[in-house]
Amino acid sequence: MEKIICTSTEFVEIIEDAVKKGGTMPLVVTGNSMKPFMVDGRDTVWLEACSDSDYKRGKILLFKREDEKIVLHRVRKILPDGTLVMNGDAQYWCEEIKKEQALAVVTYIEKNGKKISCNSLKYKIIIEVWQLLKPLRPLFFRIEKKIRRISIKLNTSSIFKYS
């Protein structure tokens, strides 16, 4: 797969062009806001044009913020006026966007060469559980950080112990 480096304006044009023609476009995930379900630089999402059925809880949308930043987050809820409340899987805060800001919807996530459909029942159940656990995310991430630190200490100490 060829990598393209471009400005955010060029990026939006490329995506809009690809998905408006009914195609899909792969995009390598950058950043950590969608952990643990997507890993920076490793996972790829497959984007398609949004339809009305994509504006619902649990769907992942690529959208353009008012400050021109391009973001990939999940729909947390829809307000009565149609405003979408978005949230990264690793974030504690939410932001609101209008449907017009959505550029594309994620239909597949590719992890280690395996494509996972965002429409599969198993995926939808896991995501719904994760959404319900939002108040506990800070605890999960603190535990993960402590485990990582312990693991690093154990690995470092074993290097010196057996050298």
mmCIF file of C-alpha atoms in Angstrom:
data_model
loop_
_atom_site.group_PDB
_atom_site.id
_atom_site.type_symbol
_atom_site.label_atom_id
_atom_site.label_comp_id
_atom_site.label_asym_id
_atom_site.label_seq_id
_atom_site.Cartn_x
_atom_site.Cartn_y
_atom_site.Cartn_z
ATOM 1 C CA MET A 1 0.000 0.000 0.000
ATOM 2 C CA GLU A 2 1.414 3.356 -1.027
ATOM 3 C CA LYS A 3 1.628 6.010 1.707
ATOM 4 C CA ILE A 4 0.618 9.555 0.843
ATOM 5 C CA ILE A 5 1.725 12.653 2.750
ATOM 6 C CA CYS A 6 -0.531 15.661 2.250
ATOM 7 C CA THR A 7 -2.160 18.647 3.943
ATOM 8 C CA SER A 8 -5.452 18.226 5.784
ATOM 9 C CA THR A 9 -7.268 20.011 2.941
ATOM 10 C CA GLU A 10 -5.784 17.637 0.357
ATOM 11 C CA PHE A 11 -6.580 14.724 2.667
ATOM 12 C CA VAL A 12 -10.245 15.714 2.899
ATOM 13 C CA GLU A 13 -10.435 16.046 -0.895
ATOM 14 C CA ILE A 14 -8.885 12.592 -1.421
ATOM 15 C CA ILE A 15 -11.295 10.960 1.027
ATOM 16 C CA GLU A 16 -14.354 12.759 -0.294
ATOM 17 C CA ASP A 17 -13.412 11.856 -3.857
ATOM 18 C CA ALA A 18 -12.872 8.182 -3.015
ATOM 19 C CA VAL A 19 -16.016 7.627 -0.952
ATOM 20 C CA LYS A 20 -18.359 9.721 -3.112
ATOM 21 C CA LYS A 21 -17.616 7.392 -6.005
ATOM 22 C CA GLY A 22 -18.846 4.496 -3.872
ATOM 23 C CA GLY A 23 -15.371 3.248 -3.069
ATOM 24 C CA THR A 24 -13.600 2.340 0.105
ATOM 25 C CA MET A 25 -10.404 3.920 1.280
ATOM 26 C CA PRO A 26 -7.887 2.524 3.760
ATOM 27 C CA LEU A 27 -6.442 4.827 6.386
ATOM 28 C CA VAL A 28 -3.699 3.931 8.856
ATOM 29 C CA VAL A 29 -4.732 4.956 12.358
ATOM 30 C CA THR A 30 -2.633 7.692 13.973
ATOM 31 C CA GLY A 31 -2.915 8.770 17.582
ATOM 32 C CA ASN A 32 -4.075 6.975 20.702
ATOM 33 C CA SER A 33 -7.606 8.275 21.231
ATOM 34 C CA MET A 34 -9.166 5.025 19.961
ATOM 35 C CA LYS A 35 -7.187 2.620 22.136
ATOM 36 C CA PRO A 36 -7.662 -0.223 22.995
ATOM 37 C CA PHE A 37 -9.586 -1.029 19.800
ATOM 38 C CA MET A 38 -7.170 0.677 17.412
ATOM 39 C CA VAL A 39 -3.413 1.039 17.761
ATOM 40 C CA ASP A 40 -1.417 3.991 16.417
ATOM 41 C CA GLY A 41 0.534 3.140 13.258
ATOM 42 C CA ARG A 42 -0.438 -0.549 13.327
ATOM 43 C CA ASP A 43 -4.147 -0.738 12.516
ATOM 44 C CA THR A 44 -5.921 0.361 9.368
ATOM 45 C CA VAL A 45 -9.545 1.444 9.035
ATOM 46 C CA TRP A 46 -11.564 1.138 5.842
ATOM 47 C CA LEU A 47 -13.693 4.185 5.093
ATOM 48 C CA GLU A 48 -16.880 4.509 3.058
ATOM 49 C CA ALA A 49 -19.411 7.260 2.430
ATOM 50 C CA CYS A 50 -21.831 7.873 5.293
ATOM 51 C CA SER A 51 -25.488 7.002 4.904
ATOM 52 C CA ASP A 52 -28.316 8.012 7.252
ATOM 53 C CA SER A 53 -28.036 4.636 9.016
ATOM 54 C CA ASP A 54 -24.437 5.432 10.009
ATOM 55 C CA TYR A 55 -25.411 8.222 12.363
ATOM 56 C CA LYS A 56 -26.022 6.018 15.379
ATOM 57 C CA ARG A 57 -24.418 4.970 18.649
ATOM 58 C CA GLY A 58 -21.271 2.891 18.261
ATOM 59 C CA LYS A 59 -20.403 3.863 14.679
ATOM 60 C CA ILE A 60 -16.921 5.281 14.035
ATOM 61 C CA LEU A 61 -16.872 8.419 11.921
ATOM 62 C CA LEU A 62 -14.032 10.338 10.357
ATOM 63 C CA PHE A 63 -14.948 13.991 10.748
ATOM 64 C CA LYS A 64 -13.550 17.471 10.417
ATOM 65 C CA ARG A 65 -13.519 19.685 13.483
ATOM 66 C CA GLU A 66 -14.191 23.393 13.191
ATOM 67 C CA ASP A 67 -10.447 23.983 13.691
ATOM 68 C CA GLU A 68 -9.859 21.884 10.515
ATOM 69 C CA LYS A 69 -8.412 18.870 12.396
ATOM 70 C CA ILE A 70 -9.435 15.480 11.039
ATOM 71 C CA VAL A 71 -10.552 13.081 13.766
ATOM 72 C CA LEU A 72 -11.666 9.456 13.991
ATOM 73 C CA HIS A 73 -14.061 8.918 16.932
ATOM 74 C CA ARG A 74 -17.119 6.925 17.872
ATOM 75 C CA VAL A 75 -20.699 8.191 18.069
ATOM 76 C CA ARG A 76 -21.695 8.112 21.727
ATOM 77 C CA LYS A 77 -25.223 9.438 21.278
ATOM 78 C CA ILE A 78 -27.438 11.571 19.058
ATOM 79 C CA LEU A 79 -29.137 14.631 20.503
ATOM 80 C CA PRO A 80 -32.758 15.462 19.588
ATOM 81 C CA ASP A 81 -31.610 18.160 17.139
ATOM 82 C CA GLY A 82 -29.429 15.607 15.276
ATOM 83 C CA THR A 83 -26.135 16.732 16.804
ATOM 84 C CA LEU A 84 -23.709 13.830 17.220
ATOM 85 C CA VAL A 85 -21.896 13.399 20.526
ATOM 86 C CA MET A 86 -18.486 11.900 19.716
ATOM 87 C CA ASN A 87 -15.982 10.176 21.978
ATOM 88 C CA GLY A 88 -12.631 8.501 21.467
ATOM 89 C CA ASP A 89 -12.439 5.034 23.040
ATOM 90 C CA ALA A 90 -9.521 6.134 25.243
ATOM 91 C CA GLN A 91 -11.032 9.471 26.193
ATOM 92 C CA TYR A 92 -13.142 10.589 29.106
ATOM 93 C CA TRP A 93 -14.603 13.675 27.422
ATOM 94 C CA CYS A 94 -17.015 14.072 24.520
ATOM 95 C CA GLU A 95 -17.459 16.630 21.751
ATOM 96 C CA GLU A 96 -20.420 17.575 19.600
ATOM 97 C CA ILE A 97 -20.440 17.733 15.811
ATOM 98 C CA LYS A 98 -23.021 18.252 13.099
ATOM 99 C CA LYS A 99 -23.695 15.467 10.587
ATOM 100 C CA GLU A 100 -22.286 17.683 7.844
ATOM 101 C CA GLN A 101 -18.852 17.466 9.493
ATOM 102 C CA ALA A 102 -18.714 13.693 8.933
ATOM 103 C CA LEU A 103 -16.464 12.720 6.017
ATOM 104 C CA ALA A 104 -16.769 8.937 6.139
ATOM 105 C CA VAL A 105 -17.739 5.943 8.261
ATOM 106 C CA VAL A 106 -15.459 3.056 9.262
ATOM 107 C CA THR A 107 -16.754 -0.253 7.920
ATOM 108 C CA TYR A 108 -13.780 -2.484 8.772
ATOM 109 C CA ILE A 109 -10.807 -2.374 11.093
ATOM 110 C CA GLU A 110 -7.725 -4.252 9.947
ATOM 111 C CA LYS A 111 -5.560 -5.592 12.782
ATOM 112 C CA ASN A 112 -2.477 -7.658 12.000
ATOM 113 C CA GLY A 113 -3.771 -8.440 8.509
ATOM 114 C CA LYS A 114 -7.229 -9.545 9.694
ATOM 115 C CA LYS A 115 -10.302 -7.473 8.775
ATOM 116 C CA ILE A 116 -12.953 -7.044 11.455
ATOM 117 C CA SER A 117 -16.393 -5.921 10.306
ATOM 118 C CA CYS A 118 -17.870 -3.064 12.315
ATOM 119 C CA ASN A 119 -21.285 -4.572 11.538
ATOM 120 C CA SER A 120 -20.658 -7.996 13.091
ATOM 121 C CA LEU A 121 -22.753 -8.874 16.137
ATOM 122 C CA LYS A 122 -19.686 -9.784 18.219
ATOM 123 C CA TYR A 123 -18.051 -6.413 17.475
ATOM 124 C CA LYS A 124 -21.257 -4.498 18.263
ATOM 125 C CA ILE A 125 -21.658 -6.269 21.630
ATOM 126 C CA ILE A 126 -18.036 -5.573 22.630
ATOM 127 C CA ILE A 127 -18.382 -1.904 21.671
ATOM 128 C CA GLU A 128 -21.659 -1.493 23.552
ATOM 129 C CA VAL A 129 -20.081 -2.963 26.700
ATOM 130 C CA TRP A 130 -17.107 -0.593 26.278
ATOM 131 C CA GLN A 131 -19.466 2.375 25.891
ATOM 132 C CA LEU A 132 -21.297 1.379 29.078
ATOM 133 C CA LEU A 133 -17.972 1.157 30.933
ATOM 134 C CA LYS A 134 -17.011 4.758 30.039
ATOM 135 C CA PRO A 135 -17.085 5.907 33.705
ATOM 136 C CA LEU A 136 -14.538 3.186 34.560
ATOM 137 C CA ARG A 137 -12.073 3.935 31.743
ATOM 138 C CA PRO A 138 -9.738 6.011 33.945
ATOM 139 C CA LEU A 139 -9.405 3.030 36.288
ATOM 140 C CA PHE A 140 -8.728 0.614 33.397
ATOM 141 C CA PHE A 141 -6.020 2.847 31.968
ATOM 142 C CA ARG A 142 -4.354 3.359 35.380
ATOM 143 C CA ILE A 143 -4.249 -0.425 35.895
ATOM 144 C CA GLU A 144 -2.845 -0.919 32.380
ATOM 145 C CA LYS A 145 -0.137 1.681 33.055
ATOM 146 C CA LYS A 146 0.873 0.019 36.339
ATOM 147 C CA ILE A 147 1.027 -3.412 34.704
ATOM 148 C CA ARG A 148 3.193 -1.975 31.907
ATOM 149 C CA ARG A 149 5.567 -0.390 34.454
ATOM 150 C CA ILE A 150 5.854 -3.636 36.416
ATOM 151 C CA SER A 151 6.466 -5.571 33.216
ATOM 152 C CA ILE A 152 9.228 -3.156 32.172
ATOM 153 C CA LYS A 153 10.836 -3.386 35.620
ATOM 154 C CA LEU A 154 10.709 -7.189 35.526
ATOM 155 C CA ASN A 155 12.201 -7.299 32.045
ATOM 156 C CA THR A 156 14.944 -4.828 32.986
ATOM 157 C CA SER A 157 15.820 -6.600 36.222
ATOM 158 C CA SER A 158 15.989 -9.995 34.497
ATOM 159 C CA ILE A 159 18.483 -8.594 31.973
ATOM 160 C CA PHE A 160 20.837 -7.569 34.767
ATOM 161 C CA LYS A 161 20.194 -10.700 36.815
ATOM 162 C CA TYR A 162 21.218 -13.124 34.062
ATOM 163 C CA SER A 163 23.927 -11.088 32.339
#
